[in-house]
Amino acid sequence: MIDFVMRRHRLVLTVAAVLALLAGAAGMTLFDRLQGGGYFDPGAESTAASAALREHFAQGAPNLVLLVETGGSVDDAETTRAATALVDRLRGEADVSGVLSYWTSGKLPALRDKQGDTGLVVATILGDEMHIDDRIAALAPAFAGAHDGLDITVGGYAMMAHETVKQGEKDIIAGEAIAFPLTLIALLLVFGSLVGAALPLLIGTVTTMLTMGVLWLIAAVTDLGATASNVASLLGLGLAIDYSLLIVNRYREELAGGAEPREALRTTMSSAGRTVAFSALTVAAALSSMLFFPLLAVQSIGYAGIAVAVIAAVVSLTVLPAVLLLAGPRVQRSRFGRKGLSGTESRAVDEGFWHRLATMVMRRPVPVATITIVVLLALGLPFLQFNAGFPDYRSMPGDTSARQVAETLRTDFDAAELSGLFVVLPDSKDGLGDYAAALSKLAGVRRVDTATGSYAAGALAIPQAAIHARFQNDSAAYLSVIPTEADPETVNGVVRAIRDTPAPTRALVGGVDAANLDAIAALTGKAPLALAYVLVLMLVLLFLLTGSVFVPVLALVLSALSLTATFGALVWIFQQGHLSGLLGFTVTGDISAVVPVMLFAIAFGLAMDYQVFLLARIREEYEHTGDPVGSVAVGLEKIGRIVTAAAILISIVFLGFLASDITFMKAFGIGLPLAVLADATLIRGFLLPAALRLGGRWTWWAPGPLRRLHDRIGIREGGSPPAEVAVHA
């Protein structure tokens, strides 16, 4: 590939520019194709319950709420006339079903606030999540605001999902506005050269534009969640900068050694270029584990991550060499009177910080490793108290319509009456009364509404025909279950209890809380399979890189330790709320269950990314010298500073997530930099050299059959080792 790029570098740049512009233009409409939400399991019981409710009753769990402030009494004649007209208008909208209101449903107390000046209109928008998003986008501006003396605010789950997409679009712009200037400043410090600093940002920009175009194509053929865009934007920028740093640094080393630009570039791409390609493969492999989970929001991270890793590598291996050919020796020139921090200075290798640190650690590997492991495990202790939840209105900014409505419902209305928990019996309506009476006796249940009336602790209350007539038809029935409290702990307990209660026929429990419970079960159920997949794949890939059976296992253990500390910090910050005032989020007492899953894949992939950088360079030194101790110190010194710079730069990029006003995106803005920096300091500076010292020559050992396999298909930075160097014990 490098020969073609060197011969046709202007053509490569022209094609890349055209593709980037086309992809960027397509990416401008990407958000019109993305879905909000995506946190439900399509194969869960709650999803089947919603489908049955839609099939048999043309209804669904309420996902649209109109908060109607009257400015007076909800019972005024003029207010009643205006509100009734509002309800009739909503009933006339396409795909809107099950419209209930205080004014048209017998003046139910649950649909009026405690002060008596605000009422509710509750409805369901039918369809899949994309269609619901399209409908709420049209309905919200049409109904919100002042209408005939009424002040209306639009809320509900459909509105929250829609506002999540819109907020994500704003967050990308804000995140990139923070990340780009800070990254440029840091790159100037790294390279001491404007040309050198501009190259990674250029590659990052091209990568991001191409990735958004690819996501646009993916969204055209399959569903894609809004989470994909946030991750793709900042992860693409971060990976492209990482890969550019590695290649540009090696190129500068070759130039500093006296090589001509073309010779330097060829050597760079045969060494650092191979490492970049392999690193992208490990990142893509780690993020592909997200495809095991059935939740659209999580799968979208997988699609975006695979696309980002591949595109970042392709751009770094084609566009960057072409630009380097044009730049030539100017990459070396400093306009700031210094060489930068990238490691091309001519001082002796053994005078460097990382060489001295590695040597010090390897003199006392056991106590250093023990202390470091204890510190990492201590930092991870809070994770033992992890409480899984799911994003709700509290994860949204305070000025969003959905959050304002939800907070008003919680404080001024009987929120339990609006929980939306239901049970569908799609095959029969026999035995409905006895079943409802049994459910009404469960702990945490206030009342069960059926076609025949309401059951409270087993007793049949007076039926209200306006409400109960819709609960049954000739072939099926459903029940509305009202919990005593609206908090997730109570409602989740009710869902579990209903599912454990014998039913006269097949019974499906649905509603948002039931769907959240099913989603958590889907995540925890698929996690072992996804974890096993990642571990096996990483063991294979790292063996192909190192030819060792010890180093791949070591790399996985070290990455797990750094993630343990990161997860502990997340619980301490977000679940326990120690920095909520500083970071500006609402403490909910839990963490979204998708955060550890998504964070694991991204952070684990990045940890492997840096392990590949380090191990490839250490392996190269060992193959040339056969010294298992000196190769660690020399390899770490040669790559240490650039990996440090890469870790700092990608952490700056990930801090762009903190610009988001969505809580679980802030968790990425904290978790990813913590994972990267822990890996770049405690792991690389202390544990890795200590472990390699303890392993000695056995570090690079493999049994005969595996050694011969690696000799045939293994990957090395810098080509094959000299024949006289024995690299296997």
XYZ file of C-alpha atoms in Angstrom:
729
model
C 0.000 0.000 0.000
C 2.757 2.435 0.913
C 4.316 2.086 -2.553
C 1.045 3.121 -4.188
C 0.599 6.045 -1.778
C 4.133 7.259 -2.435
C 3.646 7.059 -6.211
C 0.151 8.586 -6.240
C 0.115 10.727 -3.119
C -1.591 13.669 -4.823
C -4.322 11.384 -6.152
C -4.773 9.919 -2.670
C -5.205 13.386 -1.182
C -7.656 14.437 -3.903
C -9.825 11.334 -3.456
C -9.732 11.687 0.322
C -10.779 15.348 0.117
C -13.710 14.555 -2.201
C -14.896 11.647 -0.044
C -14.571 13.687 3.134
C -16.625 16.544 1.679
C -19.334 14.163 0.429
C -19.401 12.334 3.762
C -19.495 15.609 5.657
C -22.446 16.804 3.588
C -24.315 13.552 4.222
C -23.410 13.694 7.906
C -25.168 17.043 8.240
C -28.485 15.184 7.888
C -27.397 12.222 10.025
C -29.447 13.298 13.024
C -32.616 13.116 10.953
C -31.971 9.371 10.635
C -31.027 8.603 14.248
C -33.375 7.271 16.887
C -33.708 8.456 20.428
C -34.093 5.828 23.113
C -32.988 2.384 21.992
C -32.793 1.094 25.563
C -35.472 -1.629 25.261
C -34.870 -5.306 24.515
C -36.864 -6.214 21.369
C -37.101 -9.846 22.519
C -38.271 -9.127 26.063
C -41.648 -9.885 27.623
C -42.356 -6.180 28.045
C -41.847 -5.644 24.307
C -44.213 -8.523 23.548
C -46.727 -6.970 25.947
C -46.595 -3.660 24.078
C -47.014 -5.472 20.750
C -50.028 -7.417 22.071
C -51.610 -4.248 23.445
C -51.154 -2.573 20.088
C -52.466 -5.592 18.157
C -55.593 -6.306 20.231
C -56.512 -2.827 21.449
C -54.714 -0.415 19.090
C -53.174 1.084 22.211
C -49.830 1.273 23.894
C -48.192 2.403 27.079
C -48.727 6.173 27.375
C -45.716 7.994 25.935
C -47.160 11.473 25.401
C -48.192 13.848 28.174
C -49.600 17.345 27.746
C -49.303 19.394 30.920
C -52.117 21.926 30.707
C -51.847 24.993 32.951
C -55.127 26.888 33.069
C -54.201 30.024 35.014
C -57.286 29.460 37.143
C -59.407 26.430 38.038
C -59.415 23.285 35.921
C -63.194 23.121 36.463
C -64.045 26.535 34.970
C -66.523 26.332 32.120
C -64.287 28.179 29.677
C -61.292 26.029 30.666
C -63.345 22.867 30.203
C -64.443 24.016 26.731
C -60.893 24.861 25.629
C -59.410 21.674 27.111
C -62.081 19.496 25.506
C -61.346 21.091 22.139
C -57.654 20.371 22.732
C -58.407 16.700 23.413
C -60.567 16.417 20.297
C -57.793 17.937 18.251
C -55.229 15.440 19.611
C -57.591 12.529 18.967
C -57.736 13.604 15.342
C -53.964 13.269 14.897
C -52.640 10.249 13.009
C -51.170 7.392 15.072
C -52.369 8.870 18.374
C -54.391 6.476 20.534
C -55.799 6.098 24.034
C -56.256 9.823 24.694
C -57.332 10.478 28.293
C -57.742 13.787 30.048
C -59.100 15.237 33.239
C -61.921 16.904 31.326
C -63.062 13.929 29.208
C -62.622 10.969 31.575
C -64.939 11.704 34.447
C -62.615 14.235 36.063
C -60.293 11.613 37.529
C -58.335 13.064 40.475
C -55.115 11.469 39.164
C -55.261 13.779 36.130
C -55.473 16.994 38.187
C -52.738 18.569 40.287
C -52.996 19.207 44.011
C -53.676 22.938 43.535
C -56.478 22.366 41.039
C -55.122 24.691 38.355
C -53.323 22.193 36.094
C -54.636 19.126 34.292
C -53.207 16.368 32.137
C -53.846 14.945 28.720
C -52.267 11.506 28.366
C -51.980 9.595 25.075
C -49.996 7.024 23.141
C -48.175 7.564 19.845
C -48.187 4.216 18.049
C -45.387 2.845 15.885
C -41.711 1.950 16.132
C -39.242 4.324 17.754
C -38.314 6.043 14.500
C -41.950 6.683 13.614
C -42.736 7.842 17.140
C -39.826 10.268 16.928
C -41.120 11.628 13.614
C -44.601 12.110 15.052
C -43.474 13.801 18.280
C -41.290 16.124 16.202
C -44.471 17.279 14.447
C -46.835 17.178 17.444
C -44.648 18.991 20.001
C -44.423 22.366 18.226
C -48.070 22.132 17.179
C -49.383 21.659 20.731
C -46.802 23.359 22.954
C -47.276 26.937 24.096
C -50.344 29.103 24.570
C -53.599 27.858 23.034
C -57.017 29.376 23.733
C -56.055 30.526 27.217
C -54.194 27.327 28.090
C -50.409 27.046 28.546
C -49.266 23.617 27.343
C -45.939 21.833 27.925
C -45.211 18.577 26.081
C -43.636 15.663 27.942
C -43.621 11.881 28.186
C -41.163 9.205 27.098
C -41.551 10.050 23.393
C -40.602 13.654 24.082
C -37.643 12.637 26.240
C -36.291 10.352 23.496
C -36.726 13.113 20.902
C -34.998 15.704 23.064
C -32.153 13.239 23.696
C -31.382 13.208 19.961
C -31.528 16.989 19.734
C -29.383 17.352 22.836
C -26.856 14.944 21.371
C -26.566 17.121 18.285
C -25.830 20.160 20.454
C -23.388 18.170 22.587
C -21.291 17.129 19.585
C -20.858 20.737 18.533
C -20.021 21.833 22.086
C -17.669 18.893 22.661
C -15.716 19.489 19.470
C -15.561 23.226 20.200
C -13.804 22.352 23.462
C -11.678 19.475 22.201
C -10.176 21.045 19.060
C -8.487 24.166 20.508
C -7.243 22.353 23.622
C -5.901 19.519 21.489
C -4.110 21.942 19.169
C -2.380 23.604 22.130
C -1.330 20.220 23.501
C -0.043 19.105 20.088
C 2.069 22.243 19.811
C 3.658 21.308 23.137
C 4.216 17.748 21.933
C 5.818 18.580 18.597
C 7.025 22.152 19.009
C 6.040 22.534 15.360
C 2.919 23.987 13.799
C 3.123 21.543 10.887
C 3.567 18.576 13.215
C 0.719 19.755 15.424
C -1.650 20.343 12.513
C -1.229 16.885 10.986
C -3.038 14.867 13.722
C -5.902 17.369 13.752
C -6.166 17.172 9.981
C -6.311 13.382 10.088
C -8.805 13.570 12.963
C -11.062 15.911 10.987
C -11.015 13.715 7.881
C -11.685 10.625 10.017
C -14.633 12.251 11.767
C -16.191 13.453 8.497
C -15.826 10.047 6.843
C -17.212 8.296 9.913
C -20.321 10.489 9.956
C -20.842 9.650 6.285
C -20.515 5.919 6.961
C -22.982 6.188 9.864
C -25.365 7.967 7.495
C -25.149 4.950 5.171
C -25.647 2.509 8.059
C -28.687 4.463 9.265
C -30.132 4.198 5.748
C -30.258 0.385 5.929
C -30.795 -0.311 9.634
C -31.848 1.387 12.844
C -29.154 3.451 14.537
C -29.312 5.111 17.948
C -28.318 8.667 18.743
C -25.512 7.373 20.993
C -23.558 6.413 17.870
C -22.977 9.997 16.774
C -21.610 11.194 20.117
C -19.151 8.335 20.427
C -18.134 8.346 16.761
C -17.295 12.041 16.767
C -14.972 12.138 19.767
C -13.618 8.578 19.543
C -12.791 9.121 15.879
C -10.897 12.296 16.683
C -9.075 10.615 19.556
C -8.021 7.477 17.667
C -6.906 9.455 14.628
C -4.726 11.647 16.836
C -3.274 8.559 18.553
C -2.367 6.904 15.270
C -1.038 10.123 13.788
C 1.180 10.701 16.804
C 2.692 7.254 16.525
C 3.398 7.557 12.804
C 4.589 11.175 12.831
C 6.853 10.515 15.819
C 8.472 7.503 14.136
C 8.854 9.474 10.909
C 10.592 12.289 12.802
C 12.888 9.728 14.455
C 13.903 8.382 11.050
C 14.504 11.889 9.706
C 16.545 12.752 12.794
C 18.630 9.646 12.110
C 19.628 11.004 8.704
C 17.171 9.192 6.442
C 15.740 10.856 3.354
C 11.977 11.603 3.517
C 10.902 8.721 1.247
C 13.211 6.249 2.969
C 12.051 7.509 6.379
C 8.418 7.128 5.382
C 8.911 3.598 4.061
C 10.623 2.545 7.297
C 7.924 4.251 9.362
C 5.064 2.509 7.609
C 6.723 -0.909 7.828
C 7.025 -0.480 11.584
C 4.645 2.040 13.156
C 2.207 1.576 10.278
C 1.846 -2.118 11.069
C 1.271 -1.296 14.703
C -1.482 1.170 13.790
C -3.231 -1.405 11.603
C -3.024 -4.011 14.344
C -4.111 -1.540 17.007
C -7.198 -0.594 14.985
C -8.027 -4.274 14.704
C -7.931 -4.694 18.491
C -10.101 -1.604 19.070
C -12.630 -2.756 16.475
C -12.644 -6.246 18.013
C -13.318 -4.867 21.490
C -16.138 -2.631 20.277
C -17.682 -5.401 18.177
C -18.619 -7.059 21.471
C -21.413 -4.460 21.707
C -23.224 -6.315 18.931
C -23.964 -9.169 21.345
C -26.395 -6.971 23.272
C -29.945 -6.598 21.896
C -30.387 -2.952 22.890
C -30.222 -0.604 19.910
C -28.351 2.098 21.846
C -25.597 -0.388 22.731
C -25.427 -2.005 19.301
C -25.108 1.451 17.770
C -21.931 1.986 19.811
C -20.621 -1.231 18.281
C -21.391 -0.143 14.716
C -19.908 3.303 15.322
C -16.820 1.926 17.074
C -15.987 -0.558 14.334
C -16.435 2.128 11.673
C -14.319 4.624 13.616
C -11.414 2.228 14.223
C -11.258 1.059 10.608
C -11.588 4.551 9.132
C -9.034 6.048 11.538
C -6.522 3.370 10.532
C -7.186 3.672 6.797
C -6.873 7.458 6.862
C -3.707 7.261 8.987
C -2.150 4.720 6.628
C -3.030 6.529 3.396
C -3.804 10.219 3.815
C -1.183 10.839 6.500
C 1.771 9.379 4.512
C 0.673 11.406 1.493
C 0.643 14.588 3.589
C 4.035 13.687 5.102
C 5.510 13.414 1.612
C 4.295 16.915 0.846
C 5.516 18.287 4.179
C 8.918 16.586 3.999
C 11.525 17.907 6.485
C 9.174 20.705 7.595
C 7.683 18.232 10.070
C 10.966 18.522 11.978
C 11.202 22.284 12.030
C 10.248 24.082 15.193
C 8.799 27.566 15.187
C 8.940 27.706 18.955
C 12.647 27.170 19.515
C 12.293 23.626 20.873
C 11.956 20.064 19.676
C 8.822 19.248 21.626
C 8.074 16.217 23.752
C 7.853 13.580 21.063
C 11.097 11.867 21.743
C 13.319 12.823 18.800
C 16.022 14.483 20.863
C 19.522 13.119 20.385
C 20.349 12.423 24.029
C 21.254 8.877 25.093
C 18.323 6.538 25.600
C 19.377 5.632 29.141
C 19.136 9.292 30.199
C 15.373 9.455 29.667
C 12.702 9.511 32.375
C 10.937 6.345 31.250
C 14.186 4.415 31.022
C 15.134 5.453 34.556
C 11.642 4.658 35.882
C 11.558 1.227 34.237
C 15.025 0.427 35.553
C 14.035 1.462 39.073
C 10.849 -0.621 38.952
C 12.658 -3.679 37.603
C 15.121 -3.574 40.514
C 12.219 -4.154 42.958
C 9.434 -5.700 40.864
C 7.590 -7.566 43.635
C 7.004 -4.675 46.103
C 6.249 -2.224 43.266
C 3.709 -4.579 41.694
C 2.119 -5.382 45.049
C 1.665 -1.736 46.044
C 0.287 -0.769 42.632
C -2.230 -3.630 42.600
C -3.409 -2.732 46.106
C -3.913 0.900 45.064
C -5.909 -0.062 41.969
C -8.101 -2.511 43.878
C -8.709 0.059 46.624
C -9.813 2.591 44.005
C -12.188 -0.014 42.621
C -13.875 -0.851 45.950
C -16.873 1.494 45.455
C -17.884 -0.592 42.435
C -18.967 -3.346 44.844
C -21.907 -1.039 45.682
C -22.880 -0.562 42.021
C -26.643 -0.141 41.557
C -27.877 -0.538 37.977
C -30.593 1.785 36.748
C -31.736 3.313 33.491
C -31.758 6.873 32.166
C -34.891 8.779 33.106
C -35.893 12.435 33.038
C -33.287 13.273 35.699
C -30.505 12.543 33.207
C -31.770 15.360 30.967
C -31.009 19.102 31.238
C -33.331 21.092 33.492
C -34.632 23.269 30.660
C -35.908 20.378 28.514
C -39.646 20.073 28.145
C -39.759 16.373 29.078
C -37.909 16.944 32.344
C -40.062 19.918 33.320
C -43.231 17.880 32.814
C -41.825 14.854 34.660
C -40.763 16.934 37.669
C -44.186 18.567 37.834
C -45.849 15.143 37.751
C -43.615 13.940 40.568
C -44.245 16.920 42.860
C -47.798 18.052 42.037
C -49.592 14.872 40.904
C -50.075 11.324 42.145
C -47.248 9.895 40.053
C -48.079 6.293 40.954
C -51.417 6.610 39.138
C -49.493 7.454 35.980
C -46.920 4.648 36.197
C -48.153 3.000 32.984
C -47.682 -0.563 34.305
C -50.009 -3.044 32.588
C -50.626 -6.758 32.061
C -51.954 -8.145 28.773
C -53.755 -11.492 28.460
C -53.700 -11.893 24.658
C -55.195 -15.403 24.448
C -58.239 -15.283 26.708
C -60.261 -13.181 29.115
C -61.389 -16.080 31.331
C -60.630 -15.842 35.035
C -59.844 -12.147 34.770
C -61.589 -11.146 38.002
C -59.849 -13.713 40.202
C -56.491 -12.891 38.616
C -56.972 -9.153 39.167
C -57.984 -9.777 42.779
C -54.831 -11.858 43.317
C -52.628 -9.139 41.834
C -54.256 -6.462 44.010
C -53.077 -8.325 47.117
C -49.393 -8.189 46.103
C -47.019 -6.037 48.117
C -46.587 -2.615 46.524
C -49.894 -2.742 44.596
C -52.479 -0.050 45.326
C -55.114 -1.023 42.775
C -55.754 -3.116 39.665
C -58.076 -1.702 36.993
C -59.923 -4.142 34.709
C -62.898 -4.166 32.386
C -65.166 -5.147 35.282
C -63.877 -2.557 37.721
C -61.039 -1.742 40.084
C -59.634 -4.200 42.615
C -57.982 -2.919 45.783
C -56.521 -5.573 48.097
C -58.901 -8.104 46.524
C -62.085 -6.085 46.867
C -64.011 -4.927 43.787
C -64.542 -1.189 43.791
C -67.259 0.676 41.901
C -66.419 0.542 38.172
C -66.057 3.712 36.149
C -67.371 2.860 32.708
C -65.512 5.668 30.949
C -62.218 4.139 32.000
C -62.815 0.413 32.191
C -64.730 -0.216 28.967
C -61.498 -0.159 26.961
C -59.806 -2.977 28.925
C -61.415 -5.953 27.147
C -62.652 -7.181 23.782
C -63.917 -10.476 22.409
C -60.521 -12.221 22.415
C -58.230 -10.554 24.935
C -58.030 -8.387 28.012
C -55.566 -6.263 29.860
C -55.177 -4.826 33.328
C -53.688 -1.591 34.587
C -51.667 -2.068 37.776
C -51.285 0.967 40.034
C -48.357 0.723 42.495
C -48.395 2.323 45.934
C -45.364 4.440 45.052
C -43.780 5.539 41.762
C -40.148 4.914 42.793
C -38.274 2.292 40.698
C -37.621 -0.023 43.660
C -41.343 -0.373 44.409
C -42.415 -0.700 40.775
C -39.662 -3.221 39.979
C -40.768 -5.301 42.949
C -44.340 -5.216 41.633
C -43.205 -6.332 38.158
C -41.315 -9.291 39.599
C -44.223 -10.231 41.849
C -46.730 -10.155 38.974
C -44.510 -12.401 36.884
C -44.312 -14.862 39.783
C -48.097 -14.928 40.236
C -49.970 -17.771 38.418
C -52.233 -16.455 35.653
C -55.276 -18.130 34.076
C -53.625 -17.823 30.659
C -50.492 -16.317 29.145
C -49.859 -12.950 30.832
C -47.398 -10.320 29.575
C -46.224 -7.511 31.854
C -45.379 -4.220 30.148
C -44.720 -0.558 30.760
C -41.581 1.585 30.900
C -40.435 0.213 34.272
C -40.947 -3.381 33.125
C -39.011 -2.593 29.935
C -36.149 -1.114 31.976
C -36.041 -4.221 34.164
C -35.959 -6.440 31.066
C -33.212 -4.332 29.516
C -31.028 -4.713 32.604
C -31.627 -8.472 32.481
C -30.624 -8.506 28.801
C -27.400 -6.639 29.549
C -26.413 -8.856 32.470
C -27.430 -11.996 30.609
C -25.348 -11.253 27.513
C -22.375 -9.783 29.397
C -20.596 -13.133 30.066
C -20.806 -14.096 26.379
C -19.559 -10.693 25.221
C -16.749 -10.775 27.793
C -15.661 -14.279 26.761
C -15.685 -13.214 23.109
C -13.474 -10.200 23.813
C -11.026 -12.126 25.975
C -10.548 -14.952 23.487
C -10.221 -12.566 20.555
C -7.685 -10.394 22.393
C -5.642 -13.418 23.437
C -5.436 -14.516 19.809
C -4.629 -11.059 18.450
C -1.977 -10.314 21.063
C -0.380 -13.697 20.465
C -0.131 -12.851 16.771
C 1.624 -9.624 17.740
C 3.973 -10.963 20.423
C 4.388 -14.679 19.784
C 4.076 -15.164 23.544
C 1.529 -17.034 25.655
C 2.358 -14.969 28.748
C 2.139 -11.409 27.406
C -1.478 -11.627 26.113
C -2.681 -12.890 29.502
C -0.661 -10.177 31.241
C -2.130 -7.460 29.007
C -5.689 -8.587 29.785
C -5.041 -8.678 33.539
C -3.474 -5.213 33.525
C -6.352 -3.746 31.518
C -8.858 -5.323 33.911
C -7.085 -3.714 36.869
C -7.207 -0.241 35.311
C -10.910 -0.677 34.511
C -11.608 -1.775 38.081
C -10.295 1.538 39.369
C -12.291 3.420 36.729
C -15.583 1.722 37.593
C -15.000 2.406 41.268
C -14.504 6.095 40.533
C -17.718 6.200 38.491
C -19.762 4.789 41.365
C -18.151 7.216 43.813
C -18.849 10.203 41.535
C -22.144 9.488 39.793
C -23.989 7.001 41.978
C -22.912 8.417 45.321
C -22.869 11.955 43.904
C -19.647 13.305 45.410
C -18.946 15.684 42.493
C -22.516 16.369 41.388
C -22.283 20.092 42.146
C -19.059 20.529 40.200
C -20.166 18.466 37.199
C -23.774 19.651 37.210
C -25.906 16.494 37.289
C -28.778 15.149 39.382
C -27.899 12.276 41.729
C -30.258 9.331 41.249
C -28.602 6.724 43.472
C -27.812 4.484 40.519
C -25.859 4.433 37.265
C -27.349 3.674 33.894
C -26.765 -0.020 33.260
C -25.498 0.718 29.763
C -22.612 2.861 31.055
C -20.368 0.029 32.380
C -21.090 -2.044 29.262
C -20.283 0.742 26.803
C -17.401 2.069 28.867
C -15.847 -1.381 29.152
C -15.783 -1.876 25.389
C -14.346 1.560 24.603
C -11.889 1.757 27.502
C -10.779 -1.852 27.083
C -10.187 -1.261 23.394
C -8.107 1.836 24.149
C -6.159 0.019 26.864
C -5.315 -2.686 24.333
C -4.452 0.096 21.889
C -1.712 1.409 24.175
C -0.596 -2.095 25.138
C -0.061 -2.792 21.431
C 2.000 0.405 21.039
C 4.209 -0.543 23.974
C 4.539 -4.264 23.434
C 5.310 -3.854 19.733
C 8.218 -1.510 20.509
C 9.520 -3.617 23.405
C 9.256 -6.715 21.244
C 11.196 -4.989 18.479
C 13.999 -4.111 20.906
C 14.076 -7.637 22.314
C 14.313 -9.186 18.855
C 17.322 -6.998 18.081
C 19.164 -7.444 21.380
C 17.883 -10.606 23.069
C 18.025 -8.725 26.397
C 14.700 -9.263 28.269
C 15.444 -6.532 30.830
C 17.161 -3.860 28.763
C 14.586 -4.164 25.978
C 11.825 -3.159 28.393
C 13.642 -0.017 29.530
C 14.775 0.968 26.022
C 11.421 0.198 24.414
C 9.541 2.088 27.095
C 11.836 5.087 26.722
C 11.488 5.184 22.940
C 7.689 4.939 22.955
C 6.885 6.153 26.478
C 6.707 9.863 25.847
C 4.639 9.575 22.693
C 2.199 7.197 24.398
C 2.009 9.622 27.312
C 1.256 12.415 24.876
C -1.349 10.249 23.129
C -3.019 9.412 26.442
C -3.157 13.069 27.464
C -4.467 14.143 24.070
C -7.204 11.521 23.852
C -8.175 12.356 27.439
C -8.544 16.006 26.417
C -10.740 14.885 23.522
C -12.895 12.722 25.801
C -13.337 15.619 28.203
C -15.554 16.965 25.425
C -18.196 14.521 26.716
C -18.422 16.712 29.819
C -19.942 19.412 27.639
C -22.993 17.173 27.373
C -25.961 17.957 29.586
C -26.990 14.279 29.570
C -25.735 12.565 32.719
C -24.637 9.240 31.271
C -22.645 11.041 28.572
C -20.851 12.951 31.339
C -19.950 9.541 32.766
C -18.018 8.864 29.555
C -16.298 12.230 29.944
C -15.006 11.128 33.343
C -14.642 7.378 32.905
C -12.718 7.283 29.634
C -9.998 9.797 30.634
C -9.622 8.030 33.998
C -9.208 4.656 32.300
C -6.714 6.013 29.767
C -4.644 7.922 32.330
C -4.618 5.029 34.811
C -3.366 2.770 32.048
C -0.750 5.309 30.940
C 0.642 5.884 34.444
C 0.108 3.146 37.008
C -0.103 0.296 34.507
C 2.573 1.309 32.014
C 4.922 2.998 34.467
C 4.871 0.383 37.216
C 2.960 -2.853 36.658
C 4.038 -3.598 33.088
C 7.814 -3.297 33.600
C 7.546 -5.144 36.935
C 5.657 -8.027 35.340
C 7.991 -8.226 32.342
C 10.984 -8.263 34.677
C 9.507 -11.117 36.689
C 8.812 -13.000 33.469
C 12.337 -12.529 32.098
C 12.998 -14.586 28.989
C 9.882 -16.632 29.739
C 7.889 -13.506 28.916
C 8.339 -14.245 25.221
C 8.025 -18.034 25.433
C 5.584 -20.128 23.441
C 5.374 -23.913 22.948
C 6.809 -25.282 19.732
C 3.596 -25.578 17.684
C 2.475 -22.067 18.607
C 5.965 -20.692 17.958
C 5.956 -22.180 14.463
C 2.450 -20.823 13.894
C 3.581 -17.351 14.885
C 6.628 -17.597 12.630
C 4.257 -18.157 9.704
C 1.396 -15.738 10.404
C 2.600 -13.511 13.239
C 2.818 -9.728 13.023
C 5.965 -7.816 13.930
C 6.861 -4.162 13.980
C 9.933 -3.788 11.815
C 9.775 -7.152 10.071
C 11.368 -10.479 10.993
C 13.898 -10.741 13.815
C 17.536 -11.445 13.154
C 18.060 -15.190 12.922
C 20.789 -15.205 15.570
C 18.538 -13.776 18.301
C 16.684 -16.418 20.286
C 13.407 -14.885 21.276
C 11.889 -17.974 22.849
C 13.121 -19.554 26.037
